[in-house]
Short mmCIF file of C-alpha atoms in Angstrom, two decimals:
data_model
loop_
_atom_site.label_atom_id
_atom_site.label_comp_id
_atom_site.label_asym_id
_atom_site.label_seq_id
_atom_site.Cartn_x
_atom_site.Cartn_y
_atom_site.Cartn_z
CA MET Y 1 -51.77 40.09 -25.70
CA ASN Y 2 -48.64 42.42 -27.13
CA ILE Y 3 -47.28 39.82 -28.94
CA VAL Y 4 -50.40 38.95 -31.14
CA LEU Y 5 -50.99 42.67 -31.83
CA ARG Y 6 -47.21 42.69 -32.24
CA GLU Y 7 -47.37 40.29 -34.73
CA LEU Y 8 -50.83 41.30 -36.44
CA ARG Y 9 -48.37 44.86 -36.58
CA SER Y 10 -46.22 43.07 -38.64
CA ASN Y 11 -48.29 41.04 -41.10
CA LEU Y 12 -49.93 43.59 -42.09
CA LYS Y 13 -48.52 44.97 -45.03
CA SER Y 14 -48.33 41.40 -46.30
CA LEU Y 15 -51.79 40.72 -45.28
CA ILE Y 16 -53.41 43.82 -47.66
CA ILE Y 17 -50.85 42.39 -50.36
CA TRP Y 18 -51.92 38.97 -50.30
CA SER Y 19 -55.28 40.48 -49.44
CA GLY Y 20 -55.57 43.13 -52.85
CA CYS Y 21 -53.48 39.62 -55.68
CA MET Y 22 -57.06 37.66 -54.25
CA ALA Y 23 -59.81 40.13 -55.74
CA THR Y 24 -57.72 40.83 -57.80
CA LEU Y 25 -57.06 37.50 -58.71
CA ILE Y 26 -61.00 37.10 -58.70
CA LEU Y 27 -62.05 40.07 -60.45
CA ILE Y 28 -60.17 38.28 -63.23
CA MET Y 29 -61.27 35.50 -63.51
CA MET Y 30 -65.22 36.34 -62.67
CA MET Y 31 -64.47 39.31 -65.82
CA GLU Y 32 -64.14 35.83 -67.32
CA PHE Y 33 -66.37 33.84 -66.80
CA GLU Y 34 -68.82 36.42 -68.37
CA ALA Y 35 -67.78 34.67 -72.10
CA TYR Y 36 -68.98 31.22 -70.14
CA TYR Y 37 -71.94 32.16 -68.51
CA ASP Y 38 -74.70 30.23 -70.77
CA ASN Y 39 -72.80 29.93 -73.52
CA PRO Y 40 -73.63 26.41 -75.68
CA GLU Y 41 -71.15 27.31 -78.07
CA MET Y 42 -68.50 27.93 -74.71
CA ALA Y 43 -69.36 24.96 -73.53
CA GLY Y 44 -69.67 22.47 -77.65
CA LEU Y 45 -65.54 24.48 -77.33
CA LEU Y 46 -64.45 22.77 -74.05
CA ASP Y 47 -66.31 19.59 -74.62
CA ALA Y 48 -64.18 19.37 -78.12
CA MET Y 49 -60.73 19.50 -75.89
CA PRO Y 50 -59.00 16.54 -74.99
CA GLN Y 51 -59.38 15.48 -72.20
CA ALA Y 52 -56.58 14.23 -70.11
CA LEU Y 53 -55.87 17.96 -71.23
CA MET Y 54 -58.38 19.37 -69.32
CA LYS Y 55 -57.96 16.52 -66.35
CA ALA Y 56 -54.20 18.15 -66.21
CA PHE Y 57 -55.86 21.76 -65.79
CA SER Y 58 -58.80 20.95 -63.60
CA ILE Y 59 -61.63 21.63 -66.53
CA ALA Y 60 -63.02 18.05 -66.50
CA GLY Y 61 -66.07 17.54 -65.55
CA PRO Y 62 -68.00 20.66 -64.07
CA ASN Y 63 -70.24 23.03 -66.03
CA LEU Y 64 -67.81 26.22 -67.04
CA THR Y 65 -70.51 27.51 -68.50
CA THR Y 66 -72.90 27.50 -64.89
CA LEU Y 67 -72.01 29.93 -61.23
CA ILE Y 68 -70.95 26.72 -59.90
CA GLY Y 69 -68.80 25.35 -62.66
CA PHE Y 70 -66.52 27.69 -62.97
CA VAL Y 71 -66.18 28.75 -59.45
CA SER Y 72 -65.43 25.05 -58.64
CA ILE Y 73 -62.79 25.20 -61.59
CA ALA Y 74 -61.43 27.95 -60.17
CA SER Y 75 -60.74 26.88 -56.57
CA VAL Y 76 -57.69 24.89 -57.52
CA TYR Y 77 -56.43 28.16 -57.74
CA PHE Y 78 -57.75 29.69 -54.24
CA TYR Y 79 -56.84 26.16 -52.72
CA ILE Y 80 -53.00 27.03 -54.25
CA MET Y 81 -52.89 30.81 -53.05
CA LEU Y 82 -54.39 30.81 -49.61
CA GLY Y 83 -51.79 27.82 -48.85
CA ILE Y 84 -48.76 29.51 -50.73
CA PHE Y 85 -50.26 32.68 -47.67
CA ALA Y 86 -50.40 30.18 -45.13
CA VAL Y 87 -47.60 27.85 -45.03
CA LEU Y 88 -45.34 31.23 -45.75
CA LEU Y 89 -46.99 32.96 -42.49
CA GLY Y 90 -46.00 29.13 -40.43
CA SER Y 91 -42.99 29.38 -41.22
CA SER Y 92 -41.86 33.07 -40.30
CA ILE Y 93 -43.74 33.95 -37.95
CA ILE Y 94 -42.07 31.10 -35.96
CA SER Y 95 -38.52 31.62 -37.35
CA LYS Y 96 -39.02 35.22 -37.58
CA GLU Y 97 -37.02 36.12 -34.39
CA GLU Y 98 -34.29 34.46 -36.39
CA ARG Y 99 -34.98 36.43 -39.05
CA ASP Y 100 -34.77 40.04 -38.01
CA LYS Y 101 -31.91 39.23 -35.65
CA THR Y 102 -34.33 39.68 -32.49
CA ALA Y 103 -34.33 36.44 -31.18
CA GLU Y 104 -32.15 37.05 -27.98
CA PHE Y 105 -34.84 40.00 -27.90
CA PHE Y 106 -36.88 37.68 -27.40
CA LEU Y 107 -34.98 35.76 -25.42
CA THR Y 108 -35.64 38.09 -22.64
CA LEU Y 109 -39.14 38.64 -22.67
CA PRO Y 110 -40.72 37.19 -18.86
CA ILE Y 111 -42.34 34.52 -21.33
CA SER Y 112 -42.09 30.91 -21.81
CA ARG Y 113 -41.59 30.07 -25.60
CA THR Y 114 -44.98 27.96 -25.55
CA ARG Y 115 -46.82 30.89 -24.62
CA ALA Y 116 -44.46 32.45 -26.75
CA ILE Y 117 -46.07 30.15 -29.97
CA SER Y 118 -49.65 29.94 -28.29
CA ALA Y 119 -49.66 34.13 -28.92
CA LYS Y 120 -48.19 34.06 -32.73
CA LEU Y 121 -50.43 30.79 -33.51
CA ILE Y 122 -53.13 33.27 -32.55
CA ALA Y 123 -51.79 35.79 -34.86
CA ALA Y 124 -51.84 33.46 -37.08
CA VAL Y 125 -54.79 32.37 -36.97
CA ILE Y 126 -56.40 35.51 -37.03
CA ASN Y 127 -53.88 36.65 -40.40
CA CYS Y 128 -56.10 33.70 -42.36
CA LEU Y 129 -59.72 34.27 -41.39
CA LEU Y 130 -59.36 37.38 -42.48
CA LEU Y 131 -57.67 36.46 -46.02
CA THR Y 132 -60.97 33.74 -45.35
CA GLY Y 133 -63.23 36.62 -45.08
CA VAL Y 134 -61.74 39.05 -48.18
CA THR Y 135 -61.78 36.34 -50.60
CA ALA Y 136 -65.66 34.95 -49.73
CA ALA Y 137 -66.22 38.94 -49.67
CA ALA Y 138 -65.12 39.34 -53.38
CA LEU Y 139 -66.09 36.17 -54.87
CA TYR Y 140 -69.54 36.67 -53.60
CA SER Y 141 -69.76 40.38 -54.60
CA SER Y 142 -68.25 39.02 -58.21
CA ALA Y 143 -71.04 36.60 -58.51
CA ALA Y 144 -73.49 38.57 -56.92
CA PRO Y 145 -74.35 39.95 -60.88
CA TYR Y 146 -74.75 35.98 -61.96
CA ASN Y 147 -78.34 35.71 -59.69
CA PRO Y 148 -76.60 33.03 -56.96
CA ASP Y 149 -78.92 30.19 -56.16
CA GLN Y 150 -79.58 28.13 -52.76
CA GLU Y 151 -77.71 25.44 -54.27
CA PHE Y 152 -75.14 27.87 -55.03
CA LEU Y 153 -74.89 29.74 -51.33
CA ARG Y 154 -74.64 26.28 -49.71
CA PHE Y 155 -71.27 25.82 -52.44
CA PHE Y 156 -70.15 28.68 -51.20
CA ARG Y 157 -69.97 28.72 -47.72
CA LEU Y 158 -69.10 24.81 -48.23
CA LEU Y 159 -65.90 25.98 -49.85
CA MET Y 160 -65.35 28.69 -47.53
CA SER Y 161 -65.12 26.37 -44.92
CA ALA Y 162 -63.12 24.43 -46.98
CA LEU Y 163 -59.91 26.80 -47.75
CA PHE Y 164 -59.19 27.76 -43.75
CA ILE Y 165 -59.87 23.82 -42.76
CA ILE Y 166 -56.83 24.11 -45.56
CA GLN Y 167 -55.45 27.20 -44.54
CA MET Y 168 -54.74 25.42 -41.37
CA ILE Y 169 -53.39 22.78 -42.92
CA PHE Y 170 -50.39 24.18 -44.10
CA LEU Y 171 -50.05 26.78 -41.20
CA SER Y 172 -49.43 24.11 -38.50
CA THR Y 173 -47.12 22.89 -41.17
CA GLY Y 174 -45.77 25.44 -41.98
CA MET Y 175 -44.84 26.30 -38.19
CA CYS Y 176 -43.34 22.63 -37.32
CA THR Y 177 -41.43 22.91 -40.22
CA ALA Y 178 -40.19 26.04 -39.35
CA ALA Y 179 -39.99 24.73 -35.65
CA VAL Y 180 -37.98 21.16 -36.87
CA ILE Y 181 -35.45 23.81 -39.05
CA LYS Y 182 -33.26 25.75 -37.33
CA HIS Y 183 -32.29 28.17 -40.88
CA TYR Y 184 -34.86 30.49 -41.09
CA LYS Y 185 -34.58 30.91 -45.15
CA LYS Y 186 -34.22 26.77 -44.53
CA SER Y 187 -37.68 26.36 -42.97
CA GLY Y 188 -39.61 28.43 -45.80
CA ASN Y 189 -37.99 27.03 -49.04
CA TYR Y 190 -38.91 23.13 -47.34
CA SER Y 191 -42.56 24.65 -46.95
CA VAL Y 192 -43.21 25.80 -49.97
CA TYR Y 193 -41.68 22.86 -51.40
CA THR Y 194 -43.62 20.31 -49.48
CA LEU Y 195 -47.04 22.86 -50.55
CA LEU Y 196 -45.84 22.15 -54.54
CA THR Y 197 -45.36 18.72 -53.84
CA ALA Y 198 -48.32 18.67 -53.44
CA TYR Y 199 -49.95 19.92 -55.26
CA ILE Y 200 -48.38 18.07 -58.41
CA ILE Y 201 -49.50 14.65 -56.77
CA SER Y 202 -52.83 15.78 -57.13
CA VAL Y 203 -52.40 16.75 -60.76
CA VAL Y 204 -50.86 13.67 -61.53
CA ILE Y 205 -53.42 11.90 -59.53
CA SER Y 206 -56.65 13.70 -62.29
CA MET Y 207 -54.25 12.42 -65.08
CA ASP Y 208 -53.53 8.88 -63.43
CA ASN Y 209 -56.66 6.75 -61.45
CA LYS Y 210 -54.38 3.99 -60.74
CA ILE Y 211 -52.62 6.21 -58.08
CA ASP Y 212 -56.13 7.46 -56.29
CA PHE Y 213 -54.76 6.50 -53.33
CA LEU Y 214 -52.57 8.67 -53.21
CA LYS Y 215 -55.44 11.76 -52.50
CA TYR Y 216 -54.58 11.32 -48.55
CA PHE Y 217 -50.96 12.28 -48.80
CA THR Y 218 -52.10 15.75 -50.61
CA PRO Y 219 -54.67 17.44 -49.27
CA PHE Y 220 -55.80 19.29 -53.18
CA LYS Y 221 -57.66 16.20 -53.08
CA TYR Y 222 -59.93 16.35 -50.16
CA PHE Y 223 -62.09 19.52 -50.75
CA GLU Y 224 -62.76 18.73 -54.52
CA ALA Y 225 -64.48 21.55 -55.06
CA GLN Y 226 -66.88 19.53 -58.10
CA TYR Y 227 -67.44 16.82 -54.80
CA ILE Y 228 -68.33 19.68 -52.44
CA ALA Y 229 -70.80 20.73 -55.38
CA ALA Y 230 -72.73 17.30 -56.63
CA SER Y 231 -73.04 16.53 -52.37
CA GLY Y 232 -73.29 19.51 -51.02
CA GLU Y 233 -71.11 18.59 -47.34
CA LEU Y 234 -67.53 17.74 -46.73
CA GLU Y 235 -66.37 14.37 -46.97
CA LEU Y 236 -66.02 13.09 -43.61
CA LYS Y 237 -62.70 11.09 -44.02
CA TYR Y 238 -61.13 14.05 -45.52
CA LEU Y 239 -61.92 16.51 -42.46
CA ILE Y 240 -60.88 13.52 -39.50
CA ILE Y 241 -56.86 13.57 -41.55
CA SER Y 242 -57.85 17.85 -41.94
CA ALA Y 243 -57.86 17.80 -37.64
CA VAL Y 244 -55.00 15.14 -37.84
CA ILE Y 245 -52.47 16.81 -39.92
CA ILE Y 246 -53.32 20.26 -38.26
CA ILE Y 247 -53.58 19.01 -34.33
CA ALA Y 248 -49.85 16.66 -35.34
CA GLY Y 249 -48.58 19.64 -37.07
CA PHE Y 250 -49.40 22.65 -34.33
CA THR Y 251 -48.00 19.88 -31.27
CA GLY Y 252 -44.68 18.99 -33.37
CA THR Y 253 -44.07 22.80 -33.41
CA TYR Y 254 -45.61 23.18 -29.38
CA LEU Y 255 -42.72 20.08 -27.86
CA ILE Y 256 -39.94 21.32 -30.39
CA TYR Y 257 -39.56 24.46 -30.97
CA PRO Y 258 -39.25 25.48 -26.74
CA LYS Y 259 -36.20 22.33 -26.46
CA ARG Y 260 -33.92 23.78 -29.71
CA ASP Y 261 -31.76 26.44 -29.99
CA LEU Y 262 -32.12 29.38 -31.93
CA TYR Y 263 -30.01 30.47 -34.66
CA ILE Y 264 -28.54 34.07 -34.11
#
């Protein structure tokens, strides 16, 4: 319990900064939505844009003049932001003892490394839940002036669930990467590279349907907001794939980290 509280305190500043960034991003986006809301002229302007360009920026398909349509487009940025937070948190929470030169003290604690990992994991999940909660609160309060209906509320709940799952995927990826790679700087870099590669793959897939099979390799394609809005569900196959990735990442962390030498 002491380690959980220690990790929560040490990550509090980062959580506050990220929460502020997410709230600000959502506020700016919803202020921009005022220009689109029930505006047929704006819809006509978007229709005139090249489809390739719209696909590259993930704005092809949804009606941006509706609340669901606009939020479904904005969700791409939510996935990226919360994904970066989670992957960096996962990497740093494992490698921080080596980064902060507290590894020797960490080893003297009367607990096993496995138990320490569990405490760090609990703290990381709490941080992700809190950031998801801030995102949900900021988005809902910003959308309230536009009279969200039951359809939007159902979409909203599913989107927040998807955001948390995406965070867990990248949290497990970051933790496992830090467990495998001894040097704390490299583990953080590789974790971010993994996320950026996944995002680039998702953009390329959007532009060329011939490589649609690659969607299984990028979490950014698992829970596309446009699909959630249209179907009112999260696809089962991607829920299963997500669970496999998350379990594999956390299992790898538990198996590898206790056995490796700490980088001092």
